[in-house]
Tab-separated table of N, CA and C in Angstrom:
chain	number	residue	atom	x	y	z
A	1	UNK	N	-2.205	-31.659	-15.864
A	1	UNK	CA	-2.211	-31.275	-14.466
A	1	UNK	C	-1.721	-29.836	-14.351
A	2	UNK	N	-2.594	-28.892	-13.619
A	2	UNK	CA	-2.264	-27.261	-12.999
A	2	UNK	C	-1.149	-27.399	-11.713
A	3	UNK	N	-0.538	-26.742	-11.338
A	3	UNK	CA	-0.043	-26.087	-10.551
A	3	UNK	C	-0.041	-24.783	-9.883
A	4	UNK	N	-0.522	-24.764	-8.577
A	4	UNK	CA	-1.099	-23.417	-8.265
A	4	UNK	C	0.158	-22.085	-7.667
A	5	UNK	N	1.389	-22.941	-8.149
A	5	UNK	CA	2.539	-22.012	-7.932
A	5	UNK	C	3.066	-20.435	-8.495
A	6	UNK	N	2.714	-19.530	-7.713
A	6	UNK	CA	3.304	-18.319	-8.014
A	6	UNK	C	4.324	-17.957	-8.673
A	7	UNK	N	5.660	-18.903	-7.881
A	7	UNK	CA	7.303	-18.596	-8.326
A	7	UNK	C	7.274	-18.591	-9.442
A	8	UNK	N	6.861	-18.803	-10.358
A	8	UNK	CA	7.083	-19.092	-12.174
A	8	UNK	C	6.647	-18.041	-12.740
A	9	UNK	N	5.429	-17.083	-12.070
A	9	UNK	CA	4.551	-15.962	-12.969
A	9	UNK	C	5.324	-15.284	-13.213
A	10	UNK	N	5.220	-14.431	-14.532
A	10	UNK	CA	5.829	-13.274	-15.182
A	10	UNK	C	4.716	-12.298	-15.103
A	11	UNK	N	4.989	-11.084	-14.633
A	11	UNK	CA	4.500	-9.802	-14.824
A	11	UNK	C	5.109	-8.881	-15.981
A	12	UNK	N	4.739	-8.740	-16.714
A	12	UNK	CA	4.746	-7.464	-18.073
A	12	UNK	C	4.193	-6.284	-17.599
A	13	UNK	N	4.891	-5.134	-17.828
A	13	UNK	CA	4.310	-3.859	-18.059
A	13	UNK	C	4.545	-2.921	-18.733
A	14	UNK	N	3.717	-2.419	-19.804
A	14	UNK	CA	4.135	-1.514	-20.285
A	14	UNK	C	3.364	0.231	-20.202
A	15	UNK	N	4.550	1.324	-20.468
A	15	UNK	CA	4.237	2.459	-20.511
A	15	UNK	C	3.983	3.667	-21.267
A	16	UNK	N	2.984	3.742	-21.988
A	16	UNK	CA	2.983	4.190	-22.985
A	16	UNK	C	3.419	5.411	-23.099
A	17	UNK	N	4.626	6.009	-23.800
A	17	UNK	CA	5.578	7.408	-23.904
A	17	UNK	C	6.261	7.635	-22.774
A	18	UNK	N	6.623	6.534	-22.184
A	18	UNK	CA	7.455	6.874	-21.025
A	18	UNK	C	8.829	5.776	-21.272
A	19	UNK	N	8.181	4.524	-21.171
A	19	UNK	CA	9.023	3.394	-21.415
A	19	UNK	C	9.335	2.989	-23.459
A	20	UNK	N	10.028	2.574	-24.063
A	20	UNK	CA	10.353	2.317	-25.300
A	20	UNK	C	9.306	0.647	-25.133
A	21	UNK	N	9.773	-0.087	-23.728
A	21	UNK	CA	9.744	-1.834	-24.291
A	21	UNK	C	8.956	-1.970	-22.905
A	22	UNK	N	8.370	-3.548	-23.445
A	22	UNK	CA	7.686	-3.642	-21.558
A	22	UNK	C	8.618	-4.172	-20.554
A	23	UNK	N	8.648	-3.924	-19.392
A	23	UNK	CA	9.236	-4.170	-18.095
A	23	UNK	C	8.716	-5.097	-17.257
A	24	UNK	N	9.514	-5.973	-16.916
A	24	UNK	CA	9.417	-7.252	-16.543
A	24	UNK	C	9.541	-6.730	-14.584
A	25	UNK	N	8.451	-7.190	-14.014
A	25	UNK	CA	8.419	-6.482	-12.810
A	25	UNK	C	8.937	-7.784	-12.128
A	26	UNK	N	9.936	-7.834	-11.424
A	26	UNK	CA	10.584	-8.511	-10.208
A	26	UNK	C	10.799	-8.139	-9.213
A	27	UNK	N	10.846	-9.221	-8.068
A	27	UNK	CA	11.159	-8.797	-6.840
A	27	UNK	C	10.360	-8.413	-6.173
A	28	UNK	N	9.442	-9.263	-6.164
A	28	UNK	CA	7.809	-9.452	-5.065
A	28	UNK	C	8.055	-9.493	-4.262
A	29	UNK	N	7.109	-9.027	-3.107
A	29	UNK	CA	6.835	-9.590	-2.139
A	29	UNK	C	6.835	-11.241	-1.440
A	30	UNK	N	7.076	-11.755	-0.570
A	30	UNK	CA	6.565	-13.035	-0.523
A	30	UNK	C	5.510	-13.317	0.436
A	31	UNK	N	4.652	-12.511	1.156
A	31	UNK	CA	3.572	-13.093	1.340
A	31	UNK	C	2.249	-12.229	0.384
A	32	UNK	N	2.391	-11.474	-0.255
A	32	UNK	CA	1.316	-10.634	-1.365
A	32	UNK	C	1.724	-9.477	-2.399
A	33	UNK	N	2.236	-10.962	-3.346
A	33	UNK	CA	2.899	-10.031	-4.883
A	33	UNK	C	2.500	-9.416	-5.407
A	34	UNK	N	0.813	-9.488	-5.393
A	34	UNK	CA	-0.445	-8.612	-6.537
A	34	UNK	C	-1.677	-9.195	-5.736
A	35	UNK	N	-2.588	-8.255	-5.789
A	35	UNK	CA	-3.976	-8.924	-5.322
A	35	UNK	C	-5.332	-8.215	-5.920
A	36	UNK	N	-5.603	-8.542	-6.703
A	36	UNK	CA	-7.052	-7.775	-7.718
A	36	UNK	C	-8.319	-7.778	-6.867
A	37	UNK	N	-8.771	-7.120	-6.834
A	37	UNK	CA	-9.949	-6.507	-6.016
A	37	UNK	C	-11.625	-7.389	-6.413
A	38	UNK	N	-12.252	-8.329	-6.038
A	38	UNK	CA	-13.626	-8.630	-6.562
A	38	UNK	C	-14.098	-7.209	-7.313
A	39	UNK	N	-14.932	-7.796	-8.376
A	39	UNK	CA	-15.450	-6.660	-9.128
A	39	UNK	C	-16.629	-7.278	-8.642
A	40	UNK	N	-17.452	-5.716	-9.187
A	40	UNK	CA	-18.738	-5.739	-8.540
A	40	UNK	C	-19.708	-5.802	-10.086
A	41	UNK	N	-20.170	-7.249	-10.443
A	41	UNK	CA	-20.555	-7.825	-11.550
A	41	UNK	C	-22.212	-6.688	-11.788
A	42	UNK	N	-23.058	-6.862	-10.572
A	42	UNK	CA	-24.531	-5.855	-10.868
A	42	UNK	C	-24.585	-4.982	-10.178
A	43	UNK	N	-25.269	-3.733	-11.045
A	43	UNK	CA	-26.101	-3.233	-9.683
A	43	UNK	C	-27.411	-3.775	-9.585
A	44	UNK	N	-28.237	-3.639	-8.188
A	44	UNK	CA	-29.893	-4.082	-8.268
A	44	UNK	C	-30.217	-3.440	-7.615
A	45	UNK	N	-31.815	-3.040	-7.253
A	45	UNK	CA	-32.738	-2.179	-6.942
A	45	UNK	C	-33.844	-2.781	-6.157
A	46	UNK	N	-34.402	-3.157	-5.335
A	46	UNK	CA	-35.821	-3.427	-4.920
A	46	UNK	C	-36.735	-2.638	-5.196
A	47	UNK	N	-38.366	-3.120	-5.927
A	47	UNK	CA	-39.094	-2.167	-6.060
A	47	UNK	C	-39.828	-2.410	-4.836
A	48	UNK	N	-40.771	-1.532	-5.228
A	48	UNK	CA	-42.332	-1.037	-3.805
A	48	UNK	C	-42.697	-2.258	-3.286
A	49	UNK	N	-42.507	-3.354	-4.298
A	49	UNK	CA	-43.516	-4.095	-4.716
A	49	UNK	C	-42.863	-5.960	-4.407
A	50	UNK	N	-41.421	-5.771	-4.073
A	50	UNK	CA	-40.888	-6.850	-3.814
A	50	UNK	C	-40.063	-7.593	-4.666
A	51	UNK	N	-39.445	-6.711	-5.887
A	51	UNK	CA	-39.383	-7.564	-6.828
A	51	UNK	C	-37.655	-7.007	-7.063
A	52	UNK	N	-37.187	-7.835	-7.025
A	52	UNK	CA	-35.618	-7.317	-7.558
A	52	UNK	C	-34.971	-6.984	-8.882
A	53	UNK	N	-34.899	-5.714	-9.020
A	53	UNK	CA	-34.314	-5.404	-11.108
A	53	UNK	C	-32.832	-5.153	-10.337
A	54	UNK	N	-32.273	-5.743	-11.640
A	54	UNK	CA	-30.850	-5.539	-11.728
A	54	UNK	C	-30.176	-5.496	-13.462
A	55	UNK	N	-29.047	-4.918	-13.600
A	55	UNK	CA	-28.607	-4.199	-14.413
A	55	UNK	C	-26.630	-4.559	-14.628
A	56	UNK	N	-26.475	-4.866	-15.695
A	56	UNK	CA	-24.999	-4.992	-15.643
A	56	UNK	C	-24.170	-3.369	-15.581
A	57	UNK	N	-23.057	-3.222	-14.860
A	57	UNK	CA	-22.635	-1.916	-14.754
A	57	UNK	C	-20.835	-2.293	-15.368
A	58	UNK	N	-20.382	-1.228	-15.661
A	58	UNK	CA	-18.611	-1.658	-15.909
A	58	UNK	C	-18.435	-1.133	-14.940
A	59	UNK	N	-17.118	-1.941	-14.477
A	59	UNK	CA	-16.536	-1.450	-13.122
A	59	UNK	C	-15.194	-1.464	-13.485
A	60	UNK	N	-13.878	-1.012	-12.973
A	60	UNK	CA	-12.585	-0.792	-13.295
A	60	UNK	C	-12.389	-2.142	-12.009
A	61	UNK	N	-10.973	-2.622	-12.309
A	61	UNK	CA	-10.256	-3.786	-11.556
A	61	UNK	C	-8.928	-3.002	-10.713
A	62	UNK	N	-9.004	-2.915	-9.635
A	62	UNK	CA	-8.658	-2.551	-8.864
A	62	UNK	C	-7.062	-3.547	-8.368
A	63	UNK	N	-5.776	-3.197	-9.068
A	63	UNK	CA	-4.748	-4.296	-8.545
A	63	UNK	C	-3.736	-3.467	-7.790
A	64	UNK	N	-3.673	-4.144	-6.682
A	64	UNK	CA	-2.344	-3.897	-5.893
A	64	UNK	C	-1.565	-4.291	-5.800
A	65	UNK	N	0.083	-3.788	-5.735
A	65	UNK	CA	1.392	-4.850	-6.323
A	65	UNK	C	2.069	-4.750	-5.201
A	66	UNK	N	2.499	-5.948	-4.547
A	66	UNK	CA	3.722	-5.220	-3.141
A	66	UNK	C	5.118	-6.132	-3.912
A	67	UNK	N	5.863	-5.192	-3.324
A	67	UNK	CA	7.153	-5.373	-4.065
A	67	UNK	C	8.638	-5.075	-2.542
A	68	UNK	N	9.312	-5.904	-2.489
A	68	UNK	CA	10.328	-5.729	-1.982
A	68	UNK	C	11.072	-4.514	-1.810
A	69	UNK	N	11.679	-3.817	-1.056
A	69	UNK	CA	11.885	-2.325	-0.900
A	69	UNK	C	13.332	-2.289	-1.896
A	70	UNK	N	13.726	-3.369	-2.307
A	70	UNK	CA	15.434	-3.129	-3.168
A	70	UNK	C	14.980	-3.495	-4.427
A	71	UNK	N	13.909	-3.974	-4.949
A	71	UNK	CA	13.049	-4.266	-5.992
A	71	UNK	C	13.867	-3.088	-7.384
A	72	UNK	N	14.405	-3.846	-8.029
A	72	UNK	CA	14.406	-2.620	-9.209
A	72	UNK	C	12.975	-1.774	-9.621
A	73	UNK	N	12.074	-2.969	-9.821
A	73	UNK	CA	10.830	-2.433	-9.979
A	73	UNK	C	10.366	-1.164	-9.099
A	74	UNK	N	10.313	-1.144	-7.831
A	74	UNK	CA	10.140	0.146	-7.168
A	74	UNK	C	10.635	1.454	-7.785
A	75	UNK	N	12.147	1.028	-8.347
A	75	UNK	CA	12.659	2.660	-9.232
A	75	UNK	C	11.499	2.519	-10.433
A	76	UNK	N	11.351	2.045	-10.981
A	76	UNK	CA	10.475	1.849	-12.076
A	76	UNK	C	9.075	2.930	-11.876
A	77	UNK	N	8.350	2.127	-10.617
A	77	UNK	CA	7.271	3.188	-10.307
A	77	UNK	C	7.922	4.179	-9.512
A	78	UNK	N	8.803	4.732	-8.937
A	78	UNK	CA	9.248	6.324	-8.640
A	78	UNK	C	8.968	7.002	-9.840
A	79	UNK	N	9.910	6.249	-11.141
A	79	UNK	CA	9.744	6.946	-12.470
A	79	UNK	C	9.031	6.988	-12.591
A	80	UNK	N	7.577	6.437	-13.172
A	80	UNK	CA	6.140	6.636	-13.373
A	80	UNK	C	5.757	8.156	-12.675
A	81	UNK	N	5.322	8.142	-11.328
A	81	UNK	CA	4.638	8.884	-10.277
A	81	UNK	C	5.849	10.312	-10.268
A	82	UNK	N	6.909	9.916	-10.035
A	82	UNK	CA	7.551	11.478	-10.719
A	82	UNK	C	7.489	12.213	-11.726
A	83	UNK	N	7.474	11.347	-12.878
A	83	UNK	CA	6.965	11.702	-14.177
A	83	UNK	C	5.574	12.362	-14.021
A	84	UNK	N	4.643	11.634	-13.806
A	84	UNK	CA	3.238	12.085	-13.714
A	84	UNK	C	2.956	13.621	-12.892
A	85	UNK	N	3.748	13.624	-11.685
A	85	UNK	CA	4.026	14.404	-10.753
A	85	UNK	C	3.629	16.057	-12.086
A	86	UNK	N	5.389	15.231	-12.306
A	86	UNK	CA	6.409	17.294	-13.110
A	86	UNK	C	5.266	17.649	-14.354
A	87	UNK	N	4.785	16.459	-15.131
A	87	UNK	CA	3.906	17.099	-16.236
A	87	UNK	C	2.222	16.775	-16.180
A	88	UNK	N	2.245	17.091	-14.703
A	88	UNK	CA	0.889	17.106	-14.297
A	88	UNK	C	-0.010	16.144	-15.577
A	89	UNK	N	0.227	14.790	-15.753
A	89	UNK	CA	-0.914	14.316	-16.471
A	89	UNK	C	-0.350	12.893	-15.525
A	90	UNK	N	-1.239	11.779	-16.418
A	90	UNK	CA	-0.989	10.932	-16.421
A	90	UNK	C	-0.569	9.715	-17.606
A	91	UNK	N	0.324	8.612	-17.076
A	91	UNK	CA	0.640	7.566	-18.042
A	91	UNK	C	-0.169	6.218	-18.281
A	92	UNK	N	-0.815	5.835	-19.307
A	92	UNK	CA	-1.446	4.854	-19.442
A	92	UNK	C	-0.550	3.311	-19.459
A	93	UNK	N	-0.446	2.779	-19.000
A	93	UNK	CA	-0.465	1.690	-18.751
A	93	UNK	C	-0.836	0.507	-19.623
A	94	UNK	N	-0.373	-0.894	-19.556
A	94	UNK	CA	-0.617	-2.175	-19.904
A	94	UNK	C	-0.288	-3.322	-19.442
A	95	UNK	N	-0.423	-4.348	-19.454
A	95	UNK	CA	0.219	-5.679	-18.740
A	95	UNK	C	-0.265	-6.798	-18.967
A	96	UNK	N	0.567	-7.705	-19.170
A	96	UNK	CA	0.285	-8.927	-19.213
A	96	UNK	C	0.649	-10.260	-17.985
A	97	UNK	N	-0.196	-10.965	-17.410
A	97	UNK	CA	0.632	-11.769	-16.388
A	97	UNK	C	0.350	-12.971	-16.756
A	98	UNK	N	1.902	-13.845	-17.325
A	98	UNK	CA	1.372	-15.541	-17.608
A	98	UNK	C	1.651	-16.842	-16.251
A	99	UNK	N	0.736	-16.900	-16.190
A	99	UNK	CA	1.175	-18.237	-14.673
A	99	UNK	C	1.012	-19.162	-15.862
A	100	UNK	N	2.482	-19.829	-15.559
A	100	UNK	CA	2.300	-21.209	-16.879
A	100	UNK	C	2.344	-22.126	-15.914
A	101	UNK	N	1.844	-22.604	-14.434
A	101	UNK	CA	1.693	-23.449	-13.674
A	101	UNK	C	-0.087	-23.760	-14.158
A	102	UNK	N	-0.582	-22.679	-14.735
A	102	UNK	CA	-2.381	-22.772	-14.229
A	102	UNK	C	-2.154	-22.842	-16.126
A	103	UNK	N	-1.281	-22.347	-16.844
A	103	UNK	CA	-1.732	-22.733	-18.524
A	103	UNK	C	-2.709	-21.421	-18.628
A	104	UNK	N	-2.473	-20.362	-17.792
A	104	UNK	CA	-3.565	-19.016	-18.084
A	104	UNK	C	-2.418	-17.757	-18.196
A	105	UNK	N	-3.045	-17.336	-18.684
A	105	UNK	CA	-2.410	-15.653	-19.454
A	105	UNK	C	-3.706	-14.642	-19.065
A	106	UNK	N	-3.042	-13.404	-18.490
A	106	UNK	CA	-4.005	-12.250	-18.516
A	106	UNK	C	-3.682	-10.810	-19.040
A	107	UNK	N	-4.538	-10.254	-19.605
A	107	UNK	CA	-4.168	-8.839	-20.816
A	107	UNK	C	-5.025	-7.921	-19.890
A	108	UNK	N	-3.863	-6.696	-19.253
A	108	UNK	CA	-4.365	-5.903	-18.551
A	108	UNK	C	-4.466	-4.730	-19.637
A	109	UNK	N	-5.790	-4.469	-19.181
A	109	UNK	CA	-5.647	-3.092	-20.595
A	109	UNK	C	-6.556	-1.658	-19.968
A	110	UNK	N	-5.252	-0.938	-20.066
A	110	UNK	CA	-5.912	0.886	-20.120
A	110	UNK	C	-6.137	0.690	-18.727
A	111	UNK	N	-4.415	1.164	-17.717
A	111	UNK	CA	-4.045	0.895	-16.388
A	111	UNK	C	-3.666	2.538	-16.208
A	112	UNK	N	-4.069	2.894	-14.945
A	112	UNK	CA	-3.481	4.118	-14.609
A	112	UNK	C	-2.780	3.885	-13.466
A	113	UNK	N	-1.729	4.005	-12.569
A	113	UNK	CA	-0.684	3.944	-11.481
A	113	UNK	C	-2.078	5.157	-10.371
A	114	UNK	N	-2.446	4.187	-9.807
A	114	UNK	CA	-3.038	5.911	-8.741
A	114	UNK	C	-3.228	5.788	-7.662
A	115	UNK	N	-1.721	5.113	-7.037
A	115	UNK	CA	-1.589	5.588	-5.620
A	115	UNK	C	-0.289	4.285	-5.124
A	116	UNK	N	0.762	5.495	-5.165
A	116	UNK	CA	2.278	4.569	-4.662
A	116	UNK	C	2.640	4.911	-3.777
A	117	UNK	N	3.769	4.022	-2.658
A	117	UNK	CA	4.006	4.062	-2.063
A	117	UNK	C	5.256	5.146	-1.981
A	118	UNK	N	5.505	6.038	-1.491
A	118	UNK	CA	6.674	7.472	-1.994
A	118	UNK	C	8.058	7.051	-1.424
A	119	UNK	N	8.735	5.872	-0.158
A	119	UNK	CA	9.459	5.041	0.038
A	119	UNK	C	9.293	4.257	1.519
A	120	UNK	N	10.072	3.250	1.375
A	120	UNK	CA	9.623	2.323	2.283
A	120	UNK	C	9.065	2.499	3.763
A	121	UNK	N	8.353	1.826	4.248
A	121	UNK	CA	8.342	1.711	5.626
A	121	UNK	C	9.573	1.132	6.156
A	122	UNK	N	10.381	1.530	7.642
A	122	UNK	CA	11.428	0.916	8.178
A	122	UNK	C	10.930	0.255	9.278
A	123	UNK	N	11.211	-0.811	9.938
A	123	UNK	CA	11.327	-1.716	10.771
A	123	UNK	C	12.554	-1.937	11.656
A	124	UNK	N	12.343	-3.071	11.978
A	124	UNK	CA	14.010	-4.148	11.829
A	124	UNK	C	14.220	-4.325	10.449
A	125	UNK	N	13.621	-4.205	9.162
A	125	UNK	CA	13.856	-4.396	8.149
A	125	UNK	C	13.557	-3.432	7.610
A	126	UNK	N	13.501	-2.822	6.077
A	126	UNK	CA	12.716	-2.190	5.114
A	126	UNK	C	11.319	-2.959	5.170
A	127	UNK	N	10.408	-2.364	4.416
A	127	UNK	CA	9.204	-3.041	4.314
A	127	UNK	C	8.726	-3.014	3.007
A	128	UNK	N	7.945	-3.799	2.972
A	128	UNK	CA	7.462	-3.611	1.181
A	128	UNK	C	6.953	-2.695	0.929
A	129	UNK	N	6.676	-2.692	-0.209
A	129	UNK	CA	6.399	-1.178	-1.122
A	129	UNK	C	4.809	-1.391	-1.806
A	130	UNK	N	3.734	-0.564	-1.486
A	130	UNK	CA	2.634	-1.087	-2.308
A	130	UNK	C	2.255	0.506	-3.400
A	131	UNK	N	1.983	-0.594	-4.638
A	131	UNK	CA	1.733	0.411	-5.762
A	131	UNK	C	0.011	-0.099	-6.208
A	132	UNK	N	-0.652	0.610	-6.280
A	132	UNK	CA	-1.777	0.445	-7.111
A	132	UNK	C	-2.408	0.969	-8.143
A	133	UNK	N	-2.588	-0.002	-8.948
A	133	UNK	CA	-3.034	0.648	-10.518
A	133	UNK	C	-4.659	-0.029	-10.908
A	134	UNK	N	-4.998	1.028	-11.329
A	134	UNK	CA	-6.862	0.587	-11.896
A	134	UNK	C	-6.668	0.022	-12.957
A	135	UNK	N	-7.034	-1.093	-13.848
A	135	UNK	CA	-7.247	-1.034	-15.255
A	135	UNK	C	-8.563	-1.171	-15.075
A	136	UNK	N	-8.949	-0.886	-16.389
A	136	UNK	CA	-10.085	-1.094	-17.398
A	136	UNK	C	-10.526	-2.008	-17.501
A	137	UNK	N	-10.215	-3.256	-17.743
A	137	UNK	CA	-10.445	-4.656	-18.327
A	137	UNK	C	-9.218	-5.194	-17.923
A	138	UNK	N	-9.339	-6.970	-17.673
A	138	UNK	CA	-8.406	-7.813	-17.496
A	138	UNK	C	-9.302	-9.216	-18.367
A	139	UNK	N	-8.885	-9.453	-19.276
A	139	UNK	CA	-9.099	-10.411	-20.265
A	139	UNK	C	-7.990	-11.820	-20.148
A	140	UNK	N	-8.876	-12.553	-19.755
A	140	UNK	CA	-8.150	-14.548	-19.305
A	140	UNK	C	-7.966	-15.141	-20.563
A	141	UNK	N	-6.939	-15.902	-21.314
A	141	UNK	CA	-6.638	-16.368	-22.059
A	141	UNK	C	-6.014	-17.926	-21.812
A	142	UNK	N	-6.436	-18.771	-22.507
A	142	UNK	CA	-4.997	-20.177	-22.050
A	142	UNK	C	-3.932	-19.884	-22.910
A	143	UNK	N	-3.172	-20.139	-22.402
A	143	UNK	CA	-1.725	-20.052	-23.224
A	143	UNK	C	-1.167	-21.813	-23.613
């Protein structure tokens, strides 16, 4: 039997020449911790003639992370996006996320950070923090 429970997932991330080890991202959001974007599987074409061609294309995966505004993780991506900032490049990225409610594991690979939140929105409260990073590929595994 699955369980479709969030509370248990682990987020991994790692940074390549920035961080030594991967970083365990805590302190989600609670109504939208991460949300990956539909990829767009074809392109297709209509000809003159009525007939539909289509073509497989790669597309990058599009994930957005909201995170609590006291989130250690938030210093985490300041560091990233400041870093990136002072030596005008960028840091590649990695991640792994295991939901052991669903028995699935996912391998985020060749992530760029490209477009954070610089600090919170205020309210009556702080507000969450949204970071978004592209990868390359996200590869499903059972664990």
């Amino acid at each position: 039997m699955s369980f479709i429970t969030s509370a248990d997932a682990i987020f991994m991330l790692t940074v390549q020449t920035l961080f030594n080890a991967p970083v365990r991202l805590e302190n989600w959001s609670a109504d939208r911790a991460w949300e990956a974007a539909a990829i767009e599987q074809a392109e297709t074409r209509m000809s003159i003639d009525g007939r539909l061609n289509a073509g497989w294309v790669p597309n990058p995966v599009e994930m957005t992370l909201g995170l609590q505004p006291n989130s250690d993780s938030c210093i985490m991506f300041e560091g990233i996006s400041t870093s990136q900032a002072g030596a005008r490049t960028l840091y590649s990225l990695g991640g792994e996320i295991t939901l052991p409610g669903l028995g699935r594991k996912y391998t985020l690979v060749t992530g760029y950070l490209v477009s954070a939140s610089p600090l919170p929105s205020a309210g009556r409260l702080l507000e969450e923090r949204q970071f978004t990073i592209r990868w390359e590929r996200v590869y499903p595994v059972g664990i």
